[in-house]
XYZ file of C-alpha atoms in Angstrom:
400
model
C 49.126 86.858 -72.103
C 46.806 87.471 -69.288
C 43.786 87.672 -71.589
C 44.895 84.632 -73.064
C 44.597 82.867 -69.723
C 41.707 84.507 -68.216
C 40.280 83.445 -71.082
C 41.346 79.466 -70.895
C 40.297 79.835 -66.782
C 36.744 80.501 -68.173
C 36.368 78.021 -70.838
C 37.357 75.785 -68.102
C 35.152 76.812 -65.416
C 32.031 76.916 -67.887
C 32.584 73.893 -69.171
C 33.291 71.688 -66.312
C 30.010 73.843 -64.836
C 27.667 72.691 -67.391
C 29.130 69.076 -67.278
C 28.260 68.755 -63.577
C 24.924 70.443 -63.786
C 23.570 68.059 -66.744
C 24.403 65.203 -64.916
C 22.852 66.191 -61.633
C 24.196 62.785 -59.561
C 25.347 63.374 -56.232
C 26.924 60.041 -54.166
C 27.565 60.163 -50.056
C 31.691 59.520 -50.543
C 32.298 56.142 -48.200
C 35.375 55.809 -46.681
C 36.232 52.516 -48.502
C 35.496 54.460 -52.000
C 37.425 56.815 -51.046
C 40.444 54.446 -50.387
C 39.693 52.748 -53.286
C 39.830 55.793 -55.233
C 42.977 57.420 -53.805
C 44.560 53.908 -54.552
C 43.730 53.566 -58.283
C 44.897 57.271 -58.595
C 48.375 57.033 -57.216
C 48.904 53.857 -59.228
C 47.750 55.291 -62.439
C 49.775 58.337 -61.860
C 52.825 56.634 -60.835
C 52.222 54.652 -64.194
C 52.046 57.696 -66.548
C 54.968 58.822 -64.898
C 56.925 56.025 -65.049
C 55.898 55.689 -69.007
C 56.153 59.591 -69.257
C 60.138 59.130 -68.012
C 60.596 56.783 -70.208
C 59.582 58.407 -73.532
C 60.950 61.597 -72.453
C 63.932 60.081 -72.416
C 63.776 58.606 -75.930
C 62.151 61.611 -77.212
C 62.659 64.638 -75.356
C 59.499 65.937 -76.505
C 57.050 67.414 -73.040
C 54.347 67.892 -75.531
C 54.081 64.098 -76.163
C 54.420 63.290 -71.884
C 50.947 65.537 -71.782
C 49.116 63.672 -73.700
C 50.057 60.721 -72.077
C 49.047 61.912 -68.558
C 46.062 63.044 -70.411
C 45.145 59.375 -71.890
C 46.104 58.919 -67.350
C 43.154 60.776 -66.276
C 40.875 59.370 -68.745
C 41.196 56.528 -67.141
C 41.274 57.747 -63.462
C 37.954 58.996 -64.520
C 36.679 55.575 -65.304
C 38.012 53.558 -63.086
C 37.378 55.687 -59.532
C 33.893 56.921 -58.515
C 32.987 60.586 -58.211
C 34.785 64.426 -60.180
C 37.390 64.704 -57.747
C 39.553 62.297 -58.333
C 39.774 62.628 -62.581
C 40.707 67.143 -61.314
C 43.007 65.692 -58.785
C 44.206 63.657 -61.319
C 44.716 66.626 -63.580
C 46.409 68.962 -61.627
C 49.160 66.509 -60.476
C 49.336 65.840 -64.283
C 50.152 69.481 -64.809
C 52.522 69.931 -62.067
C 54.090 66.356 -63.172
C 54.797 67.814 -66.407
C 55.965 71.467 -65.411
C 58.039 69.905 -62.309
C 59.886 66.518 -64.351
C 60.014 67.636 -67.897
C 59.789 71.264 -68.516
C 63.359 73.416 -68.398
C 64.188 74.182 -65.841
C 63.994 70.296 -64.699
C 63.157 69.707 -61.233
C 61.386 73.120 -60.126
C 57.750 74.509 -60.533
C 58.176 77.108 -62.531
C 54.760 78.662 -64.189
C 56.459 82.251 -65.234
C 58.268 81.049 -68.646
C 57.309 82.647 -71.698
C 53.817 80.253 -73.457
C 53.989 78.366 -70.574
C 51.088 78.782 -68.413
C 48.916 78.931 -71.804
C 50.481 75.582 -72.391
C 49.677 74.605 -68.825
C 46.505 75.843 -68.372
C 45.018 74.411 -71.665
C 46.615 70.834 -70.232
C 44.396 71.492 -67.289
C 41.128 72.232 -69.537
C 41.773 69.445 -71.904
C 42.304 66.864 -68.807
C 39.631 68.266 -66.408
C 37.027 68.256 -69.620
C 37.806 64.945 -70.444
C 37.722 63.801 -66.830
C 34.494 65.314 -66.668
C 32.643 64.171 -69.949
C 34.312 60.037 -69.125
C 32.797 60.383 -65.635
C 29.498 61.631 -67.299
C 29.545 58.776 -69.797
C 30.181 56.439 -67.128
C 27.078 57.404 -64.889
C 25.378 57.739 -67.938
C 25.889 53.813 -68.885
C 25.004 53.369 -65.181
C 21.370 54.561 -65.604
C 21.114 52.594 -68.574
C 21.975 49.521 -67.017
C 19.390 49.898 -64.508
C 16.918 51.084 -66.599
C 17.274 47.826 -68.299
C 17.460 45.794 -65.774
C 13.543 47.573 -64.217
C 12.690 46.716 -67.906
C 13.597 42.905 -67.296
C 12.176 42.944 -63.765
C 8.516 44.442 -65.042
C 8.653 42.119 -68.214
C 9.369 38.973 -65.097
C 6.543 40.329 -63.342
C 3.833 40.833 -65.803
C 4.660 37.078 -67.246
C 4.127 35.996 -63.397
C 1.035 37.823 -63.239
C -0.105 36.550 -66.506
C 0.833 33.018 -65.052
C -1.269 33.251 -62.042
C -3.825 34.435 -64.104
C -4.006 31.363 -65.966
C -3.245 28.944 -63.223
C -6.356 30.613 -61.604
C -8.373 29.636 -64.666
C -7.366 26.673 -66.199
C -7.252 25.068 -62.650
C -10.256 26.272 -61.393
C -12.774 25.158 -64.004
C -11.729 21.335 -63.668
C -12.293 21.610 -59.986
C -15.724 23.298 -59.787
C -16.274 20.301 -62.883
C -14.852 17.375 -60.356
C -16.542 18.810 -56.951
C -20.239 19.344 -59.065
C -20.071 15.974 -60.262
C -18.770 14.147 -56.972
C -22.124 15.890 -54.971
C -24.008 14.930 -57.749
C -23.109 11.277 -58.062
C -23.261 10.941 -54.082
C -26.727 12.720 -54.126
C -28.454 10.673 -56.962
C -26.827 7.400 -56.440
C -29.703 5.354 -55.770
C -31.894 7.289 -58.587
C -29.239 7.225 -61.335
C -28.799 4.092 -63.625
C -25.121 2.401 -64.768
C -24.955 4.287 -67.284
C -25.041 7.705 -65.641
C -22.785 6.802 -62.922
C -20.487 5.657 -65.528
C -20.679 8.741 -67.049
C -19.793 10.947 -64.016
C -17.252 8.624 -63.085
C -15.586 9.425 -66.609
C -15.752 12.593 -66.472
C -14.098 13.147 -62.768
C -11.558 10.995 -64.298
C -11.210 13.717 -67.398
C -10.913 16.755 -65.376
C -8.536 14.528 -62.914
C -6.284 13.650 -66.071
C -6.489 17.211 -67.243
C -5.660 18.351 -63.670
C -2.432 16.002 -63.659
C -1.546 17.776 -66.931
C -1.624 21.671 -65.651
C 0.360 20.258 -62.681
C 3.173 18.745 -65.141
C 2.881 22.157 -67.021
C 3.826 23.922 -63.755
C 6.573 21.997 -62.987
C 8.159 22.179 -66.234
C 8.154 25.760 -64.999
C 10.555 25.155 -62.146
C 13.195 23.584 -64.255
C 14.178 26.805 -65.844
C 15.834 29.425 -63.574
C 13.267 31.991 -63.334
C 16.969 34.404 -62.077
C 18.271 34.287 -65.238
C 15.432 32.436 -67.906
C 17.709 30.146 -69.365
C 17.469 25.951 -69.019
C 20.504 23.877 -69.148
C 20.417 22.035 -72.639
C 22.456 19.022 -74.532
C 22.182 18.169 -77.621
C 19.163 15.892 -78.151
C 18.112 13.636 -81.151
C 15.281 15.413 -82.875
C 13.196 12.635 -84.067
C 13.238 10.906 -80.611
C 12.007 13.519 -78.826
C 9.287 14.186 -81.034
C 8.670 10.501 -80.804
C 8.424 10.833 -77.168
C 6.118 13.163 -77.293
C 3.591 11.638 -79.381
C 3.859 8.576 -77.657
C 3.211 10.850 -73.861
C 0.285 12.305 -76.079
C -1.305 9.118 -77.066
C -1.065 7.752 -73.332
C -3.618 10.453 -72.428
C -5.933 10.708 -75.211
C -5.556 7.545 -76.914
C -8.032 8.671 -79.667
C -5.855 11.918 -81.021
C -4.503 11.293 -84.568
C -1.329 13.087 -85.337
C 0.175 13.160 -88.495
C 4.188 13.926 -88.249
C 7.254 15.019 -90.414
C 10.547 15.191 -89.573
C 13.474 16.348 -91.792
C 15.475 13.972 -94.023
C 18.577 14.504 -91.427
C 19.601 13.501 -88.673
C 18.998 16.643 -86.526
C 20.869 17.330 -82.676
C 19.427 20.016 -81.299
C 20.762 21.730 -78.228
C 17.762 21.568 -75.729
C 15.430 20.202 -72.844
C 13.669 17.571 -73.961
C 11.460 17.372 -71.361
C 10.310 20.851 -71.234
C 10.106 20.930 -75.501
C 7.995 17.327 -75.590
C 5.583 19.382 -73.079
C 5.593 22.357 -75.149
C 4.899 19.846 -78.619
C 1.926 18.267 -75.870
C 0.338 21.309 -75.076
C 0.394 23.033 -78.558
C -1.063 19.763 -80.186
C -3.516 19.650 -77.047
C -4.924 22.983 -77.771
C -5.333 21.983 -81.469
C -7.367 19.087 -80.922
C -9.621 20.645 -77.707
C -10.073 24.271 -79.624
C -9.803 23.749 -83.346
C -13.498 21.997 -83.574
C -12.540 19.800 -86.023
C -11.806 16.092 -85.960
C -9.224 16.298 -88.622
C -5.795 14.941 -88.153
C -3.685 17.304 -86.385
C 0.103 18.393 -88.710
C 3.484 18.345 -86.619
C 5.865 19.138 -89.095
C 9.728 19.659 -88.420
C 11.896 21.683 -90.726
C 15.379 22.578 -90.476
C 16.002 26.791 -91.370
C 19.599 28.086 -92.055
C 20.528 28.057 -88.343
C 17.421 26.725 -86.766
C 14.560 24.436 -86.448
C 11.458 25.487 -86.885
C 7.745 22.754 -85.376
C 4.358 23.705 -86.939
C 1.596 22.651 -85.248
C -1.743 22.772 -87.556
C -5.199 22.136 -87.461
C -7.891 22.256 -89.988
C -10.482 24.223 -87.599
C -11.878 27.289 -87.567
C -9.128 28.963 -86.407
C -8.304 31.606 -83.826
C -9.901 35.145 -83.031
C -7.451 37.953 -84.957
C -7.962 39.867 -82.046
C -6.532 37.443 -79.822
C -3.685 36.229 -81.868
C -1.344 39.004 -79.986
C -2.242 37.867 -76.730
C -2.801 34.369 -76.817
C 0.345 33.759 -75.353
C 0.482 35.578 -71.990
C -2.489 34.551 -70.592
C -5.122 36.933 -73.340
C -6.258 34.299 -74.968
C -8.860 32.740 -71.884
C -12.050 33.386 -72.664
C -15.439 32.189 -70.903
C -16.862 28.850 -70.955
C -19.716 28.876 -72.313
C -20.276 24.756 -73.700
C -19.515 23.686 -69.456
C -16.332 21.809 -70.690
C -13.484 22.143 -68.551
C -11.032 21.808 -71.669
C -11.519 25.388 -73.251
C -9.589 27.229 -70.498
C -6.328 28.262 -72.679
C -4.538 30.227 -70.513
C -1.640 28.344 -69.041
C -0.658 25.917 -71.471
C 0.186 28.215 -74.380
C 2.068 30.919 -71.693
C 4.257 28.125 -70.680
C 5.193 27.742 -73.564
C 6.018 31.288 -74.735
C 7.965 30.869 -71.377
C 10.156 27.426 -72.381
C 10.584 28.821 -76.090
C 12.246 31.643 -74.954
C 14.314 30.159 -72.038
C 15.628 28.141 -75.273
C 16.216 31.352 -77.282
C 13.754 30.871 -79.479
C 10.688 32.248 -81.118
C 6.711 31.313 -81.236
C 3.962 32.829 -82.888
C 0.829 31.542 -83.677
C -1.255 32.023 -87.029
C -4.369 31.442 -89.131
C -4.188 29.669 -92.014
C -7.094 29.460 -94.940
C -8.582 26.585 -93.436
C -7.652 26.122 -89.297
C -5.023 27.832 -86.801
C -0.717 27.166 -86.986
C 1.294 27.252 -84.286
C 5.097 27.496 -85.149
C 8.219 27.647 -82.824
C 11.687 27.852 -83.217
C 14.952 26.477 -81.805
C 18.429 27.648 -82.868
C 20.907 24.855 -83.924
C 23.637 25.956 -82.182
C 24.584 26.152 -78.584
C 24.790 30.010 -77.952
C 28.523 29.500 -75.888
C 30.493 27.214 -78.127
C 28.448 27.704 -81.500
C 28.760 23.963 -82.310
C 26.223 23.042 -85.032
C 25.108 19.238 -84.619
C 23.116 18.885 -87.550
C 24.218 15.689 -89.785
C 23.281 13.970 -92.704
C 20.941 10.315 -92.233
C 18.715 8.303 -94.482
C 15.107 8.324 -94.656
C 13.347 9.870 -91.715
C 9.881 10.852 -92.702
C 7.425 8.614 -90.642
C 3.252 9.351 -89.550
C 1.840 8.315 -86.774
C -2.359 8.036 -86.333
């Protein structure tokens, strides 16, 4: 018998040794945790006794009660911070069982015949399990904050890619503007109509594209850069893309777009706002980068469970080595033709930032002939899963 137990005592003490080692996490005890802590205990433990009395009654059967104060410290382990209170937890478990229902009733008596293998085995079982729930516990903990770092450094290298592109795209209209303004001012008298014209025209370009990059960064601030999410309502599909073609045409009256909508009548949970400036600047970049004075495709297809815009040109396409980056700010490169237009930067990060505050997906491609840019938005509203596609009549229409 004594071999038997010094044997348990071991197991126990090696066990619950190795468990506190590996997890290595030591927290300064506060004197509201540990009010909190001897709280959630006693009620627990009053609980399992309560529930304990109750069965025993019923049952008569002590073997059943342990497990039940077992189950008890389980969750005293995950519910109160720190060891001590799951081995706390344990031994009044024990001496709940030995004092309430083990003969003789109402007396602590560890000397019976099996018992204290029976009791000490209680205690491994319940300060193990104690133990390994506490582990798991911190464990999740780490892996919530690991995540969250993760989110943090993914916020802060789309800000930085952000400012990168701000820096560019904003910079090269205003050196374009300011050169222009000191040279109008300082050939005034030598420079014909035509000239001044000219400069005039193209102050009033870089101005316009100027005005744009400011509406691109404040689409920005309507999404909550806390959480990345926008506040959506379901929104008719071909109005919206109407709008935006019609917001397009307003600044470069010359662009010809050819668009496709589905054959149904399409509500799809969103911002319209922030998507017609995403549909601007992805049709923008077409027409200023694709070098090609073909019409630009907007096609709209409905997928399964979401709705997917292509954006084409027939151009010469994009660089494969900057087709991974184009979207966070890697796709700038130098201007070399002196036109303030070829900065790329912020435009196609905003939206990789608005497509995924929608829960969606871009990507951009090259086709055999030109560049495709494709997004996607999901049908459904991600808390109440309503779908609010419906059936209509014709809907295909083009616009030059």
């Amino acid at each position: 018998m004594g071999q038997e137990l010094i044997c348990f005592l071991s197991h126990f003490v090696m066990l619950g040794r190795r468990v506190f080692m590996r997890t290595g996490k030591k927290e300064k005890m506060t004197a509201r945790t540990l009010s909190a802590n001897i709280l959630v205990t006693a009620v627990l433990m009053v609980a399992a006794t309560i529930a304990a009395q109750a069965f025993f009654h019923y049952s008569s059967n002590s073997t059943s009660v342990a497990m039940i104060y077992v189950l008890t410290v389980m969750l005293v382990a995950r519910y109160t911070t720190g060891y001590i209170p799951g081995i706390v937890a344990s031994l009044i478990g024990v001496v709940c069982v030995n004092y309430v229902f083990t003969y003789p009733y109402m007396n602590l008596n560890f000397t019976l015949d099996g018992y204290p293998v029976t009791f000490v085995g209680m205690m491994v079982v319940s300060g193990v399990t104690s133990a390994l729930t506490t582990k798991m516990k911190y464990q999740s903990e780490i892996l919530r904050e690991r995540e969250k770092l993760l989110m943090e450094a993914e916020k802060e290298t789309m800000r930085a890619n952000l400012l990168r592109a701000v820096s560019h795209d904003l910079r090269t209209p205003l050196t374009s503007i300011i050169g222009m303004a000191q040279a109008y001012q300082e050939n005034y008298s030598r420079c014909t109509e035509i000239e001044k014209l000219e400069m005039v025209k193209g102050i009033q370009e870089d101005a316009d594209w100027l005005l744009n990059m400011v509406e691109n960064l404040l689409s920005v601030t309507r999404i909550r850069m806390g959480d990345t999410r926008v506040n959506t309502s379901p929104e008719l599909l071909e109005e919206v893309v109407a709008g935006a073609v019609q917001r397009l045409h307003k600044r470069l009256p010359q662009a010809k777009v050819h668009v496709r909508v589905p054959d149904e009548v399409l509500m799809v949970p969103m911002d319209p706002v922030l998507i017609s400036q995403v549909l601007i600047n992805l049709i923008e970049n077409s027409i200023y980068h694709s070098g090609s004075s073909d019409p630009i495709d907007l096609i709209v297809e409905k997928q399964q469970d979401q709705v997917e815009f292509h954006v084409r040109d027939y151009g010469k396409g994009i660089k494969p080595e900057r087709l991974k980056t184009i979207f966070d700010g890697g796709g700038m490169e130098v201007n070399v033709s002196g036109d303030s237009h070829k900065g790329m930067g912020i435009g196609l990060t905003i939206c990789k930032t608005i497509v995924a505050a929608h829960h969606g997906e871009i990507r951009a491609m090259n086709r055999e002939k030109g560049a495709e840019f494709v997004f996607t938005l999901p049908l459904q509203e991600e808390e109440s899963g309503q779908d609010y596609s419906e059936q209509k009549t014709e809907g295909e229409y083009k616009d030059e």
